[in-house]
Amino acid sequence: KQEVTQIPAALSVPEGENLVLNCSFTDSAIYNLQWFRQDPGKGLTSLLLIQSSQREQTSGRLNASLDKSSGRSTLYIAASQPGDSATYLCAVRIYGQNFVFGPGTRLSVLP
Amino acid sequence: DTAVSQTPKYLVTQMGNDKSIKCEQNLGHDTMYWYKQDSKKFLKIMFSYNNKELIINETVPNRFSPKSPDKAHLNLHINSLELGDSAVYFCASSLEGDTKLWETQYFGPGTRLLVL
């Protein structure tokens, strides 16, 4: 059974810092991995999706990497801003089982 | 225009009641999903529908039943509500097809259900 974990559970950084969020999964047989952002009281917004054949994806200040063999993905946020404060969730897609989500990392960027 | 919408946004009800949550997407997607996010913020899939066919049911109690009148709607009916059903329920949609299993999911804003 696929399990997804995320470290750290919470992170507080001053504005301007570069930071890394970690996601680990137990079964490397995945179709893709997706990073989401969830703001308090809101739904999820997709940030980046990495296909199983890809190593990384970039969007603006965000960069996500995928290492299937080790069961790991990282989300790199450059020059963090207070508006980046949210919970970040990673999810892996397995055929026939859809997405399995991690518990999330709660990020606070202090002005 | 809202891509994925849910109604109601908040739902407070008594134990034992039957309630429904509606979901609509205007993205032309062919697959819709229901997720439950519990008090610990864990998000778990409940159902997905592709072209009116249920393709996933993750050991959800049969008190929960999805109903899809058309491709743009997937409603969630809950019978005999229990205290443990209190959670936030999210609807989502994506464009899949036979071989494309990699399309991103678009989420609705969530419905906060409180069972008293």
Short mmCIF file of N, CA and C in Angstrom, two decimals, chain B:
data_model
loop_
_atom_site.label_atom_id
_atom_site.label_comp_id
_atom_site.label_asym_id
_atom_site.label_seq_id
_atom_site.Cartn_x
_atom_site.Cartn_y
_atom_site.Cartn_z
N ASP B 1 -15.41 33.11 -13.87
CA ASP B 1 -16.20 31.90 -13.76
C ASP B 1 -15.48 30.88 -12.90
N THR B 2 -16.23 30.27 -11.97
CA THR B 2 -15.65 29.26 -11.10
C THR B 2 -15.52 27.96 -11.86
N ALA B 3 -14.33 27.33 -11.82
CA ALA B 3 -14.10 26.13 -12.59
C ALA B 3 -14.83 24.94 -11.96
N VAL B 4 -14.63 24.75 -10.64
CA VAL B 4 -15.28 23.68 -9.90
C VAL B 4 -16.00 24.32 -8.71
N SER B 5 -17.30 24.16 -8.65
CA SER B 5 -18.08 24.77 -7.58
C SER B 5 -18.80 23.71 -6.76
N GLN B 6 -18.98 24.03 -5.48
CA GLN B 6 -19.66 23.11 -4.57
C GLN B 6 -20.71 23.88 -3.78
N THR B 7 -21.82 23.23 -3.51
CA THR B 7 -22.84 23.81 -2.64
C THR B 7 -23.41 22.72 -1.74
N PRO B 8 -23.66 23.04 -0.47
CA PRO B 8 -23.39 24.33 0.16
C PRO B 8 -21.93 24.44 0.59
N LYS B 9 -21.54 25.60 1.02
CA LYS B 9 -20.20 25.80 1.54
C LYS B 9 -20.09 25.29 2.96
N TYR B 10 -21.16 25.47 3.73
CA TYR B 10 -21.23 24.99 5.11
C TYR B 10 -22.52 24.18 5.28
N LEU B 11 -22.43 23.13 6.08
CA LEU B 11 -23.58 22.28 6.32
C LEU B 11 -23.53 21.79 7.75
N VAL B 12 -24.50 22.21 8.56
CA VAL B 12 -24.60 21.77 9.95
C VAL B 12 -25.89 21.00 10.08
N THR B 13 -25.82 19.79 10.62
CA THR B 13 -27.00 18.94 10.66
C THR B 13 -26.95 17.99 11.84
N GLN B 14 -28.07 17.39 12.14
CA GLN B 14 -28.17 16.46 13.25
C GLN B 14 -27.79 15.05 12.81
N MET B 15 -27.29 14.30 13.76
CA MET B 15 -26.98 12.89 13.53
C MET B 15 -28.23 12.16 13.06
N GLY B 16 -28.07 11.28 12.10
CA GLY B 16 -29.18 10.49 11.60
C GLY B 16 -29.86 11.07 10.37
N ASN B 17 -29.59 12.35 10.10
CA ASN B 17 -30.21 12.97 8.91
C ASN B 17 -29.55 12.51 7.62
N ASP B 18 -30.25 12.77 6.50
CA ASP B 18 -29.72 12.51 5.17
C ASP B 18 -29.45 13.85 4.50
N LYS B 19 -28.28 13.99 3.90
CA LYS B 19 -27.94 15.26 3.26
C LYS B 19 -27.23 15.01 1.93
N SER B 20 -27.21 16.05 1.08
CA SER B 20 -26.51 15.98 -0.20
C SER B 20 -25.62 17.19 -0.39
N ILE B 21 -24.51 16.97 -1.06
CA ILE B 21 -23.60 18.03 -1.45
C ILE B 21 -23.49 18.00 -2.97
N LYS B 22 -23.62 19.18 -3.59
CA LYS B 22 -23.58 19.23 -5.05
C LYS B 22 -22.23 19.72 -5.54
N CYS B 23 -21.83 19.22 -6.71
CA CYS B 23 -20.59 19.65 -7.33
C CYS B 23 -20.81 19.80 -8.83
N GLU B 24 -20.28 20.90 -9.36
CA GLU B 24 -20.38 21.15 -10.80
C GLU B 24 -19.05 21.65 -11.32
N GLN B 25 -18.64 21.19 -12.50
CA GLN B 25 -17.44 21.71 -13.14
C GLN B 25 -17.78 22.16 -14.55
N ASN B 26 -17.17 23.30 -14.94
CA ASN B 26 -17.41 23.85 -16.26
C ASN B 26 -16.15 23.81 -17.13
N LEU B 27 -15.30 22.83 -16.84
CA LEU B 27 -14.02 22.72 -17.55
C LEU B 27 -14.07 21.73 -18.70
N GLY B 28 -15.19 21.06 -18.86
CA GLY B 28 -15.27 20.03 -19.90
C GLY B 28 -14.52 18.77 -19.56
N HIS B 29 -14.22 18.59 -18.28
CA HIS B 29 -13.50 17.39 -17.85
C HIS B 29 -14.40 16.17 -17.88
N ASP B 30 -13.76 15.00 -17.97
CA ASP B 30 -14.55 13.78 -18.06
C ASP B 30 -14.50 12.93 -16.79
N THR B 31 -13.75 13.35 -15.82
CA THR B 31 -13.64 12.60 -14.57
C THR B 31 -13.80 13.54 -13.39
N MET B 32 -14.62 13.11 -12.43
CA MET B 32 -14.83 13.92 -11.22
C MET B 32 -14.60 13.05 -10.00
N TYR B 33 -14.23 13.71 -8.89
CA TYR B 33 -13.82 13.00 -7.67
C TYR B 33 -14.46 13.63 -6.44
N TRP B 34 -14.56 12.82 -5.40
CA TRP B 34 -14.89 13.34 -4.07
C TRP B 34 -13.80 12.90 -3.10
N TYR B 35 -13.33 13.89 -2.30
CA TYR B 35 -12.33 13.65 -1.28
C TYR B 35 -12.89 14.05 0.08
N LYS B 36 -12.37 13.41 1.12
CA LYS B 36 -12.70 13.79 2.49
C LYS B 36 -11.42 14.22 3.19
N GLN B 37 -11.47 15.41 3.82
CA GLN B 37 -10.33 15.88 4.61
C GLN B 37 -10.76 15.93 6.06
N ASP B 38 -10.15 15.09 6.87
CA ASP B 38 -10.58 14.99 8.26
C ASP B 38 -9.94 16.08 9.13
N SER B 39 -10.18 15.98 10.42
CA SER B 39 -9.73 17.02 11.35
C SER B 39 -8.22 17.12 11.40
N LYS B 40 -7.54 16.04 11.06
CA LYS B 40 -6.08 16.04 11.03
C LYS B 40 -5.55 16.50 9.67
N LYS B 41 -6.43 16.94 8.81
CA LYS B 41 -6.09 17.52 7.51
C LYS B 41 -5.64 16.48 6.49
N PHE B 42 -5.82 15.19 6.81
CA PHE B 42 -5.50 14.16 5.83
C PHE B 42 -6.56 14.13 4.75
N LEU B 43 -6.10 14.14 3.49
CA LEU B 43 -7.01 14.15 2.35
C LEU B 43 -7.06 12.74 1.77
N LYS B 44 -8.26 12.15 1.70
CA LYS B 44 -8.40 10.80 1.18
C LYS B 44 -9.49 10.75 0.12
N ILE B 45 -9.20 10.02 -0.96
CA ILE B 45 -10.17 9.93 -2.03
C ILE B 45 -11.33 9.02 -1.61
N MET B 46 -12.54 9.40 -2.00
CA MET B 46 -13.72 8.60 -1.72
C MET B 46 -14.23 7.94 -3.00
N PHE B 47 -14.46 8.73 -4.02
CA PHE B 47 -15.01 8.21 -5.27
C PHE B 47 -14.39 8.96 -6.45
N SER B 48 -14.45 8.31 -7.62
CA SER B 48 -14.26 9.05 -8.85
C SER B 48 -15.22 8.49 -9.88
N TYR B 49 -15.67 9.35 -10.78
CA TYR B 49 -16.60 8.99 -11.83
C TYR B 49 -16.02 9.39 -13.17
N ASN B 50 -16.01 8.47 -14.11
CA ASN B 50 -15.57 8.74 -15.47
C ASN B 50 -16.69 8.35 -16.40
N ASN B 51 -17.25 9.37 -17.09
CA ASN B 51 -18.35 9.11 -18.02
C ASN B 51 -19.46 8.29 -17.38
N LYS B 52 -19.86 8.71 -16.19
CA LYS B 52 -20.96 8.11 -15.45
C LYS B 52 -20.67 6.72 -14.93
N GLU B 53 -19.43 6.33 -14.91
CA GLU B 53 -19.06 5.02 -14.38
C GLU B 53 -18.17 5.20 -13.15
N LEU B 54 -18.56 4.56 -12.07
CA LEU B 54 -17.75 4.61 -10.87
C LEU B 54 -16.49 3.80 -11.09
N ILE B 55 -15.32 4.42 -10.91
CA ILE B 55 -14.09 3.68 -11.16
C ILE B 55 -13.22 3.51 -9.92
N ILE B 56 -13.56 4.24 -8.87
CA ILE B 56 -12.82 4.05 -7.62
C ILE B 56 -13.80 4.16 -6.46
N ASN B 57 -13.68 3.27 -5.49
CA ASN B 57 -14.43 3.39 -4.25
C ASN B 57 -13.51 2.92 -3.14
N GLU B 58 -12.99 3.86 -2.37
CA GLU B 58 -11.95 3.54 -1.41
C GLU B 58 -12.55 3.15 -0.06
N THR B 59 -13.16 2.00 0.00
CA THR B 59 -13.73 1.44 1.25
C THR B 59 -14.57 2.45 2.00
N VAL B 60 -15.35 3.20 1.27
CA VAL B 60 -16.24 4.18 1.89
C VAL B 60 -17.52 3.48 2.32
N PRO B 61 -18.08 3.82 3.49
CA PRO B 61 -19.34 3.19 3.91
C PRO B 61 -20.43 3.38 2.88
N ASN B 62 -21.33 2.41 2.77
CA ASN B 62 -22.37 2.51 1.74
C ASN B 62 -23.43 3.55 2.08
N ARG B 63 -23.26 4.22 3.21
CA ARG B 63 -24.13 5.38 3.50
C ARG B 63 -23.81 6.54 2.55
N PHE B 64 -22.64 6.49 1.95
CA PHE B 64 -22.22 7.52 1.01
C PHE B 64 -22.46 7.00 -0.41
N SER B 65 -23.12 7.80 -1.21
CA SER B 65 -23.37 7.39 -2.59
C SER B 65 -23.20 8.57 -3.53
N PRO B 66 -22.35 8.43 -4.54
CA PRO B 66 -22.21 9.49 -5.54
C PRO B 66 -23.29 9.34 -6.61
N LYS B 67 -23.75 10.48 -7.09
CA LYS B 67 -24.76 10.48 -8.15
C LYS B 67 -24.30 11.45 -9.23
N SER B 68 -24.22 10.99 -10.46
CA SER B 68 -23.75 11.84 -11.56
C SER B 68 -24.83 11.95 -12.62
N PRO B 69 -25.63 13.02 -12.60
CA PRO B 69 -26.69 13.18 -13.61
C PRO B 69 -26.14 13.44 -15.01
N ASP B 70 -24.95 14.02 -15.08
CA ASP B 70 -24.29 14.26 -16.36
C ASP B 70 -22.80 14.45 -16.10
N LYS B 71 -22.04 14.63 -17.18
CA LYS B 71 -20.59 14.67 -17.06
C LYS B 71 -20.09 15.85 -16.23
N ALA B 72 -20.89 16.90 -16.14
CA ALA B 72 -20.46 18.11 -15.45
C ALA B 72 -20.82 18.12 -13.97
N HIS B 73 -21.55 17.12 -13.51
CA HIS B 73 -22.00 17.11 -12.12
C HIS B 73 -21.70 15.78 -11.44
N LEU B 74 -21.26 15.88 -10.19
CA LEU B 74 -21.13 14.69 -9.35
C LEU B 74 -21.55 15.08 -7.94
N ASN B 75 -22.74 14.63 -7.55
CA ASN B 75 -23.28 14.96 -6.23
C ASN B 75 -22.98 13.84 -5.25
N LEU B 76 -22.87 14.22 -3.99
CA LEU B 76 -22.57 13.24 -2.92
C LEU B 76 -23.75 13.18 -1.97
N HIS B 77 -24.36 12.02 -1.87
CA HIS B 77 -25.47 11.81 -0.95
C HIS B 77 -24.97 11.03 0.26
N ILE B 78 -25.38 11.49 1.44
CA ILE B 78 -24.98 10.82 2.67
C ILE B 78 -26.22 10.49 3.48
N ASN B 79 -26.41 9.23 3.77
CA ASN B 79 -27.56 8.79 4.56
C ASN B 79 -27.15 8.54 6.01
N SER B 80 -28.11 8.73 6.91
CA SER B 80 -27.90 8.41 8.34
C SER B 80 -26.57 8.95 8.84
N LEU B 81 -26.42 10.25 8.78
CA LEU B 81 -25.16 10.91 9.14
C LEU B 81 -24.72 10.55 10.55
N GLU B 82 -23.42 10.37 10.70
CA GLU B 82 -22.81 10.05 11.99
C GLU B 82 -21.83 11.15 12.38
N LEU B 83 -21.51 11.20 13.68
CA LEU B 83 -20.60 12.23 14.17
C LEU B 83 -19.26 12.20 13.42
N GLY B 84 -18.80 10.99 13.12
CA GLY B 84 -17.51 10.83 12.44
C GLY B 84 -17.51 11.29 10.99
N ASP B 85 -18.68 11.64 10.48
CA ASP B 85 -18.73 12.14 9.10
C ASP B 85 -18.34 13.62 9.03
N SER B 86 -18.23 14.26 10.19
CA SER B 86 -17.83 15.67 10.21
C SER B 86 -16.45 15.82 9.60
N ALA B 87 -16.35 16.65 8.58
CA ALA B 87 -15.10 16.82 7.85
C ALA B 87 -15.33 17.88 6.78
N VAL B 88 -14.28 18.14 6.01
CA VAL B 88 -14.43 18.98 4.82
C VAL B 88 -14.41 18.06 3.61
N TYR B 89 -15.38 18.20 2.74
CA TYR B 89 -15.50 17.36 1.56
C TYR B 89 -15.17 18.21 0.33
N PHE B 90 -14.22 17.70 -0.45
CA PHE B 90 -13.79 18.41 -1.65
C PHE B 90 -14.18 17.64 -2.90
N CYS B 91 -14.67 18.38 -3.86
CA CYS B 91 -14.91 17.84 -5.18
C CYS B 91 -13.75 18.26 -6.08
N ALA B 92 -13.42 17.44 -7.05
CA ALA B 92 -12.35 17.77 -8.00
C ALA B 92 -12.71 17.20 -9.36
N SER B 93 -12.05 17.69 -10.39
CA SER B 93 -12.25 17.15 -11.73
C SER B 93 -10.94 17.13 -12.49
N SER B 94 -10.88 16.30 -13.52
CA SER B 94 -9.70 16.23 -14.37
C SER B 94 -10.10 15.68 -15.73
N LEU B 95 -9.18 15.83 -16.69
CA LEU B 95 -9.40 15.29 -18.03
C LEU B 95 -8.52 14.05 -18.16
N GLU B 96 -9.13 12.91 -18.33
CA GLU B 96 -8.39 11.65 -18.30
C GLU B 96 -8.33 10.98 -19.67
N GLY B 97 -9.30 10.20 -20.00
CA GLY B 97 -9.23 9.43 -21.25
C GLY B 97 -8.64 8.07 -20.99
N ASP B 98 -8.51 7.26 -22.02
CA ASP B 98 -8.11 5.87 -21.83
C ASP B 98 -6.69 5.72 -21.34
N THR B 99 -5.78 6.51 -21.88
CA THR B 99 -4.38 6.29 -21.55
C THR B 99 -3.75 7.45 -20.79
N LYS B 100 -4.45 8.56 -20.76
CA LYS B 100 -3.85 9.72 -20.09
C LYS B 100 -4.17 9.67 -18.60
N LEU B 101 -3.22 9.28 -17.82
CA LEU B 101 -3.43 9.22 -16.38
C LEU B 101 -2.66 10.31 -15.67
N TRP B 102 -2.31 11.36 -16.41
CA TRP B 102 -1.41 12.32 -15.79
C TRP B 102 -1.95 13.72 -15.71
N GLU B 103 -3.22 13.91 -15.98
CA GLU B 103 -3.74 15.26 -15.98
C GLU B 103 -3.98 15.75 -14.57
N THR B 104 -3.76 17.03 -14.39
CA THR B 104 -3.90 17.61 -13.07
C THR B 104 -5.36 17.66 -12.63
N GLN B 105 -5.57 17.67 -11.35
CA GLN B 105 -6.91 17.78 -10.79
C GLN B 105 -7.17 19.21 -10.35
N TYR B 106 -8.38 19.67 -10.60
CA TYR B 106 -8.81 20.99 -10.18
C TYR B 106 -9.85 20.80 -9.07
N PHE B 107 -9.60 21.48 -7.95
CA PHE B 107 -10.42 21.28 -6.77
C PHE B 107 -11.46 22.38 -6.59
N GLY B 108 -12.59 22.00 -6.00
CA GLY B 108 -13.57 22.96 -5.55
C GLY B 108 -13.16 23.55 -4.22
N PRO B 109 -13.91 24.52 -3.69
CA PRO B 109 -13.55 25.21 -2.45
C PRO B 109 -13.82 24.41 -1.19
N GLY B 110 -14.57 23.31 -1.30
CA GLY B 110 -14.84 22.48 -0.14
C GLY B 110 -16.20 22.76 0.49
N THR B 111 -16.75 21.74 1.12
CA THR B 111 -17.98 21.86 1.91
C THR B 111 -17.68 21.39 3.32
N ARG B 112 -17.87 22.29 4.27
CA ARG B 112 -17.57 21.96 5.67
C ARG B 112 -18.81 21.41 6.33
N LEU B 113 -18.77 20.11 6.62
CA LEU B 113 -19.90 19.40 7.21
C LEU B 113 -19.66 19.20 8.70
N LEU B 114 -20.64 19.59 9.50
CA LEU B 114 -20.58 19.38 10.95
C LEU B 114 -21.83 18.62 11.36
N VAL B 115 -21.63 17.45 11.94
CA VAL B 115 -22.73 16.62 12.39
C VAL B 115 -22.81 16.72 13.92
N LEU B 116 -23.96 17.14 14.41
CA LEU B 116 -24.13 17.35 15.86
C LEU B 116 -24.86 16.18 16.51
#
